[in-house]
């Protein structure tokens, strides 16, 4: 396999990984919003079952919120890796992949 095909394949893998991480981040953000809404919908002074349900939502919300910084950090590290890869191999990579990478980096 020629070097440029290897570079195209590697950049495609890196782009797909970044897209997956960005999708995960959006999913965590949506989940946090949904859980926050569910928590707010349960009155503080309610029955025992409601209190247990609220605690469960709060626990899930806390776990979800803890994932957000890690996910952002992974996305930024991945973007930095893509940027470095492009700067080193831009002449041997498909122009469409370069354009896709720039779109992702600027998003």
N, CA, C and O atoms as a DFTB+ gen file, in Angstrom:
428 C
 N C O
     1  1       0.855      -1.181       0.000
     2  2       0.000       0.000       0.000
     3  2       0.897       1.239       0.000
     4  3       1.763       1.370       0.865
     5  1       0.704       2.143      -0.951
     6  2       1.514       3.359      -0.991
     7  2       1.308       4.228       0.244
     8  3       0.303       4.118       0.946
     9  1       2.279       5.084       0.487
    10  2       2.257       5.929       1.690
    11  2       1.020       6.804       1.746
    12  3       0.431       6.966       2.815
    13  1       0.610       7.377       0.607
    14  2      -0.544       8.266       0.654
    15  2      -1.826       7.509       1.008
    16  3      -2.699       8.068       1.672
    17  1      -1.956       6.254       0.580
    18  2      -3.128       5.457       0.968
    19  2      -3.096       5.153       2.467
    20  3      -4.132       5.152       3.132
    21  1      -1.897       4.895       2.986
    22  2      -1.754       4.683       4.433
    23  2      -2.163       5.944       5.195
    24  3      -2.865       5.876       6.203
    25  1      -1.711       7.092       4.696
    26  2      -2.043       8.359       5.354
    27  2      -3.540       8.643       5.270
    28  3      -4.138       9.121       6.234
    29  1      -4.143       8.352       4.123
    30  2      -5.592       8.529       3.983
    31  2      -6.337       7.651       4.977
    32  3      -7.285       8.092       5.628
    33  1      -5.899       6.412       5.085
    34  2      -6.547       5.474       6.004
    35  2      -6.392       5.933       7.452
    36  3      -7.348       5.896       8.227
    37  1      -5.189       6.364       7.812
    38  2      -4.944       6.825       9.183
    39  2      -5.765       8.076       9.507
    40  3      -6.327       8.187      10.596
    41  1      -5.833       9.014       8.562
    42  2      -6.613      10.219       8.806
    43  2      -8.103       9.885       8.916
    44  3      -8.815      10.465       9.736
    45  1      -8.563       8.960       8.095
    46  2      -9.965       8.541       8.175
    47  2     -10.265       7.951       9.549
    48  3     -11.311       8.238      10.131
    49  1      -9.375       7.146      10.060
    50  2      -9.550       6.550      11.395
    51  2      -9.589       7.645      12.456
    52  3     -10.444       7.628      13.341
    53  1      -8.666       8.591      12.365
    54  2      -8.619       9.685      13.337
    55  2      -9.880      10.546      13.268
    56  3     -10.409      10.955      14.302
    57  1     -10.359      10.819      12.062
    58  2     -11.578      11.616      11.901
    59  2     -12.795      10.881      12.460
    60  3     -13.636      11.481      13.129
    61  1     -12.884       9.592      12.185
    62  2     -14.012       8.809      12.701
    63  2     -13.991       8.750      14.227
    64  3     -15.040       8.794      14.871
    65  1     -12.805       8.651      14.793
    66  2     -12.694       8.646      16.257
    67  2     -13.146       9.990      16.828
    68  3     -13.854      10.028      17.834
    69  1     -12.746      11.078      16.201
    70  2     -13.142      12.409      16.669
    71  2     -14.656      12.595      16.552
    72  3     -15.289      13.162      17.443
    73  1     -15.225      12.118      15.458
    74  2     -16.682      12.213      15.287
    75  2     -17.404      11.427      16.380
    76  3     -18.413      11.881      16.920
    77  1     -16.881      10.252      16.698
    78  2     -17.500       9.421      17.737
    79  2     -17.434      10.126      19.089
    80  3     -18.417      10.140      19.830
    81  1     -16.290      10.706      19.410
    82  2     -16.133      11.406      20.686
    83  2     -17.060      12.621      20.737
    84  3     -17.676      12.887      21.770
    85  1     -17.162      13.359      19.629
    86  2     -18.054      14.525      19.581
    87  2     -19.507      14.081      19.768
    88  3     -20.288      14.757      20.439
    89  1     -19.858      12.957      19.178
    90  2     -21.216      12.429      19.328
    91  2     -21.462      12.004      20.784
    92  3     -22.538      12.244      21.331
    93  1     -20.468      11.381      21.398
    94  2     -20.581      11.012      22.814
    95  2     -20.779      12.249      23.686
    96  3     -21.613      12.252      24.592
    97  1     -20.010      13.296      23.407
    98  2     -20.118      14.533      24.172
    99  2     -21.524      15.116      24.057
   100  3     -22.112      15.522      25.060
   101  1     -22.057      15.158      22.857
   102  2     -23.419      15.659      22.667
   103  2     -24.432      14.796      23.408
   104  3     -25.389      15.309      23.988
   105  1     -24.220      13.505      23.385
   106  2     -25.117      12.579      24.067
   107  2     -25.091      12.809      25.582
   108  3     -26.138      12.831      26.229
   109  1     -23.895      12.978      26.139
   110  2     -23.778      13.261      27.578
   111  2     -24.439      14.588      27.935
   112  3     -25.083      14.698      28.978
   113  1     -24.284      15.588      27.083
   114  2     -24.899      16.883      27.348
   115  2     -26.426      16.776      27.324
   116  3     -27.105      17.339      28.182
   117  1     -26.960      16.049      26.337
   118  2     -28.414      15.849      26.272
   119  2     -28.916      15.085      27.494
   120  3     -29.930      15.441      28.095
   121  1     -28.185      14.028      27.849
   122  2     -28.574      13.211      29.004
   123  2     -28.559      14.045      30.280
   124  3     -29.462      13.917      31.106
   125  1     -27.560      14.887      30.452
   126  2     -27.488      15.742      31.642
   127  2     -28.685      16.676      31.697
   128  3     -29.274      16.876      32.760
   129  1     -29.046      17.247      30.559
   130  2     -30.205      18.135      30.512
   131  2     -31.496      17.409      30.853
   132  3     -32.328      17.926      31.599
   133  1     -31.659      16.221      30.311
   134  2     -32.857      15.422      30.576
   135  2     -32.943      15.047      32.051
   136  3     -33.997      15.175      32.674
   137  1     -31.827      14.585      32.601
   138  2     -31.819      14.199      34.013
   139  2     -32.081      15.401      34.915
   140  3     -32.799      15.288      35.908
   141  1     -31.504      16.544      34.575
   142  2     -31.728      17.757      35.369
   143  2     -33.212      18.116      35.360
   144  3     -33.773      18.493      36.389
   145  1     -33.836      17.998      34.201
   146  2     -35.267      18.281      34.090
   147  2     -36.077      17.298      34.945
   148  3     -37.028      17.695      35.618
   149  1     -35.700      16.027      34.915
   150  2     -36.410      15.015      35.703
   151  2     -36.234      15.259      37.196
   152  3     -37.170      15.078      37.975
   153  1     -35.036      15.670      37.593
   154  2     -34.771      15.961      39.008
   155  2     -35.621      17.143      39.455
   156  3     -36.238      17.108      40.520
   157  1     -35.649      18.182      38.638
   158  2     -36.407      19.384      38.986
   159  2     -37.906      19.124      39.022
   160  3     -38.638      19.836      39.710
   161  1     -38.374      18.113      38.291
   162  2     -39.806      17.813      38.229
   163  2     -40.301      17.092      39.481
   164  3     -41.503      17.072      39.746
   165  1     -39.391      16.501      40.252
   166  2     -39.783      15.780      41.472
   167  2     -39.690      16.737      42.653
   168  3     -38.613      17.265      42.931
   169  1     -40.790      16.968      43.351
   170  2     -40.752      17.871      44.507
   171  2     -39.811      17.345      45.595
   172  3     -39.669      16.136      45.779
   173  1     -39.177      18.271      46.306
   174  2     -38.253      17.868      47.369
   175  2     -38.986      17.132      48.485
   176  3     -38.462      16.169      49.046
   177  1     -40.172      17.574      48.800
   178  2     -40.955      16.941      49.856
   179  2     -42.036      16.080      49.214
   180  3     -43.158      16.528      48.980
   181  1     -41.670      14.843      48.938
   182  2     -42.613      13.924      48.325
   183  2     -42.500      12.575      49.016
   184  3     -41.775      12.429      49.999
   185  1     -43.213      11.604      48.501
   186  2     -43.223      10.274      49.107
   187  2     -41.875       9.590      49.034
   188  3     -40.964      10.041      48.340
   189  1     -41.767       8.498      49.761
   190  2     -40.499       7.760      49.846
   191  2     -40.034       7.270      48.478
   192  3     -38.847       7.344      48.162
   193  1     -40.967       6.770      47.664
   194  2     -40.598       6.293      46.332
   195  2     -40.053       7.428      45.472
   196  3     -39.098       7.239      44.719
   197  1     -40.654       8.591      45.587
   198  2     -40.202       9.749      44.822
   199  2     -38.821      10.207      45.284
   200  3     -37.991      10.620      44.474
   201  1     -38.587      10.131      46.586
   202  2     -37.274      10.509      47.130
   203  2     -36.203       9.555      46.597
   204  3     -35.116       9.993      46.221
   205  1     -36.503       8.261      46.565
   206  2     -35.552       7.274      46.046
   207  2     -35.305       7.490      44.553
   208  3     -34.172       7.404      44.080
   209  1     -36.382       7.772      43.822
   210  2     -36.246       8.033      42.400
   211  2     -35.402       9.278      42.154
   212  3     -34.557       9.298      41.260
   213  1     -35.634      10.310      42.948
   214  2     -34.860      11.555      42.827
   215  2     -33.383      11.295      43.104
   216  3     -32.517      11.813      42.399
   217  1     -33.092      10.489      44.136
   218  2     -31.694      10.158      44.460
   219  2     -31.037       9.419      43.300
   220  3     -29.876       9.658      42.969
   221  1     -31.798       8.524      42.695
   222  2     -31.272       7.773      41.557
   223  2     -30.964       8.722      40.394
   224  3     -29.916       8.602      39.758
   225  1     -31.867       9.659      40.118
   226  2     -31.635      10.638      39.057
   227  2     -30.439      11.523      39.382
   228  3     -29.632      11.823      38.502
   229  1     -30.321      11.940      40.631
   230  2     -29.198      12.783      41.033
   231  2     -27.880      12.025      40.857
   232  3     -26.895      12.587      40.380
   233  1     -27.869      10.764      41.240
   234  2     -26.662       9.945      41.089
   235  2     -26.284       9.819      39.599
   236  3     -25.119       9.977      39.234
   237  1     -27.268       9.537      38.762
   238  2     -27.017       9.425      37.324
   239  2     -26.556      10.756      36.745
   240  3     -25.647      10.801      35.915
   241  1     -27.185      11.836      37.186
   242  2     -26.810      13.176      36.719
   243  2     -25.354      13.476      37.096
   244  3     -24.585      13.965      36.268
   245  1     -24.983      13.186      38.330
   246  2     -23.608      13.434      38.781
   247  2     -22.597      12.647      37.945
   248  3     -21.552      13.176      37.566
   249  1     -22.911      11.387      37.663
   250  2     -22.014      10.562      36.846
   251  2     -21.887      11.136      35.441
   252  3     -20.795      11.183      34.874
   253  1     -23.000      11.565      34.892
   254  2     -22.998      12.128      33.545
   255  2     -22.191      13.417      33.496
   256  3     -21.403      13.623      32.574
   257  1     -22.382      14.277      34.475
   258  2     -21.659      15.556      34.512
   259  2     -20.162      15.322      34.686
   260  3     -19.350      16.073      34.145
   261  1     -19.792      14.286      35.436
   262  2     -18.362      13.962      35.608
   263  2     -17.729      13.510      34.294
   264  3     -16.525      13.677      34.102
   265  1     -18.520      12.943      33.393
   266  2     -17.992      12.460      32.117
   267  2     -17.716      13.601      31.128
   268  3     -16.881      13.460      30.235
   269  1     -18.404      14.709      31.285
   270  2     -18.275      15.806      30.321
   271  2     -16.853      16.338      30.179
   272  3     -16.363      16.438      29.054
   273  1     -16.159      16.688      31.283
   274  2     -14.780      17.200      31.123
   275  2     -13.838      16.167      30.499
   276  3     -12.984      16.517      29.684
   277  1     -13.992      14.908      30.875
   278  2     -13.132      13.865      30.307
   279  2     -13.368      13.742      28.802
   280  3     -12.428      13.606      28.019
   281  1     -14.620      13.791      28.424
   282  2     -14.978      13.675      27.015
   283  2     -14.446      14.884      26.228
   284  3     -13.912      14.723      25.131
   285  1     -14.589      16.066      26.779
   286  2     -14.050      17.269      26.128
   287  2     -12.535      17.169      25.975
   288  3     -11.977      17.540      24.943
   289  1     -11.882      16.663      27.018
   290  2     -10.430      16.526      26.990
   291  2      -9.999      15.524      25.903
   292  3      -9.035      15.764      25.176
   293  1     -10.720      14.409      25.805
   294  2     -10.394      13.424      24.762
   295  2     -10.594      14.010      23.366
   296  3      -9.801      13.760      22.458
   297  1     -11.671      14.797      23.203
   298  2     -11.939      15.407      21.907
   299  2     -10.838      16.401      21.552
   300  3     -10.365      16.413      20.416
   301  1     -10.427      17.227      22.495
   302  2      -9.368      18.203      22.231
   303  2      -8.044      17.500      21.921
   304  3      -7.307      17.939      21.038
   305  1      -7.740      16.428      22.630
   306  2      -6.510      15.674      22.357
   307  2      -6.567      15.053      20.963
   308  3      -5.572      15.047      20.238
   309  1      -7.718      14.540      20.599
   310  2      -7.889      13.952      19.281
   311  2      -7.749      15.014      18.192
   312  3      -7.111      14.776      17.167
   313  1      -8.347      16.187      18.418
   314  2      -8.225      17.273      17.445
   315  2      -6.768      17.712      17.295
   316  3      -6.314      17.989      16.185
   317  1      -6.039      17.777      18.403
   318  2      -4.619      18.147      18.348
   319  2      -3.829      17.114      17.543
   320  3      -2.931      17.463      16.778
   321  1      -4.176      15.844      17.727
   322  2      -3.516      14.775      16.989
   323  2      -3.800      14.903      15.493
   324  3      -2.902      14.720      14.671
   325  1      -5.047      15.217      15.140
   326  2      -5.410      15.394      13.730
   327  2      -4.660      16.586      13.140
   328  3      -4.146      16.519      12.023
   329  1      -4.605      17.662      13.893
   330  2      -3.913      18.872      13.427
   331  2      -2.436      18.575      13.173
   332  3      -1.879      18.995      12.159
   333  1      -1.813      17.858      14.088
   334  2      -0.403      17.499      13.936
   335  2      -0.215      16.585      12.721
   336  3       0.718      16.764      11.938
   337  1      -1.105      15.613      12.575
   338  2      -1.024      14.676      11.457
   339  2      -1.147      15.417      10.127
   340  3      -0.406      15.134       9.186
   341  1      -2.082      16.365      10.049
   342  2      -2.275      17.135       8.815
   343  2      -1.037      17.968       8.501
   344  3      -0.611      18.046       7.349
   345  1      -0.467      18.581       9.515
   346  2       0.720      19.412       9.270
   347  2       1.900      18.578       8.777
   348  3       2.745      19.072       8.030
   349  1       1.956      17.321       9.192
   350  2       3.068      16.458       8.788
   351  2       2.822      15.756       7.456
   352  3       3.770      15.462       6.728
   353  1       1.568      15.489       7.134
   354  2       1.273      14.632       5.980
   355  2       0.295      15.243       4.986
   356  3      -0.279      14.518       4.173
   357  1       0.092      16.538       5.030
   358  2      -0.959      17.145       4.207
   359  2      -0.747      16.947       2.706
   360  3      -1.719      16.890       1.954
   361  1       0.484      16.843       2.265
   362  2       0.743      16.693       0.834
   363  2       0.404      15.298       0.320
   364  3       0.190      15.116      -0.879
   365  1       0.355      14.319       1.206
   366  2       0.098      12.953       0.765
   367  2      -1.294      12.457       1.143
   368  3      -1.567      11.258       1.089
   369  1      -2.181      13.387       1.529
   370  2      -3.532      13.000       1.950
   371  2      -4.553      13.584       0.984
   372  3      -4.372      14.683       0.458
   373  1      -5.615      12.843       0.762
   374  2      -6.714      13.245      -0.099
   375  2      -7.256      14.608       0.329
   376  3      -7.451      14.849       1.520
   377  1      -7.502      15.501      -0.636
   378  2      -7.972      16.862      -0.353
   379  2      -9.329      16.854       0.352
   380  3      -9.596      17.714       1.192
   381  1     -10.177      15.901       0.018
   382  2     -11.490      15.814       0.676
   383  2     -11.335      15.505       2.160
   384  3     -12.067      16.044       2.990
   385  1     -10.388      14.643       2.494
   386  2     -10.137      14.320       3.900
   387  2      -9.567      15.532       4.637
   388  3      -9.898      15.777       5.797
   389  1      -8.717      16.275       3.959
   390  2      -8.157      17.495       4.565
   391  2      -9.284      18.486       4.846
   392  3      -9.329      19.088       5.919
   393  1     -10.187      18.656       3.891
   394  2     -11.316      19.583       4.075
   395  2     -12.207      19.113       5.224
   396  3     -12.660      19.920       6.035
   397  1     -12.453      17.814       5.288
   398  2     -13.267      17.262       6.383
   399  2     -12.583      17.493       7.728
   400  3     -13.236      17.819       8.720
   401  1     -11.270      17.322       7.751
   402  2     -10.522      17.550       8.990
   403  2     -10.598      19.014       9.414
   404  3     -10.770      19.308      10.597
   405  1     -10.472      19.916       8.476
   406  2     -10.544      21.346       8.809
   407  2     -11.940      21.706       9.318
   408  3     -12.074      22.505      10.244
   409  1     -12.964      21.130       8.729
   410  2     -14.336      21.364       9.214
   411  2     -14.492      20.884      10.641
   412  3     -15.102      21.561      11.469
   413  1     -13.940      19.715      10.929
   414  2     -14.028      19.159      12.278
   415  2     -13.230      19.995      13.260
   416  3     -13.677      20.230      14.383
   417  1     -12.062      20.442      12.853
   418  2     -11.222      21.239      13.746
   419  2     -11.842      22.595      14.041
   420  3     -11.632      23.149      15.120
   421  1     -12.591      23.128      13.110
   422  2     -13.206      24.439      13.293
   423  2     -14.593      24.369      13.919
   424  3     -15.207      25.404      14.179
   425  1     -15.087      23.174      14.160
   426  2     -16.438      23.024      14.743
   427  2     -16.417      23.239      16.237
   428  3     -17.457      23.152      16.888
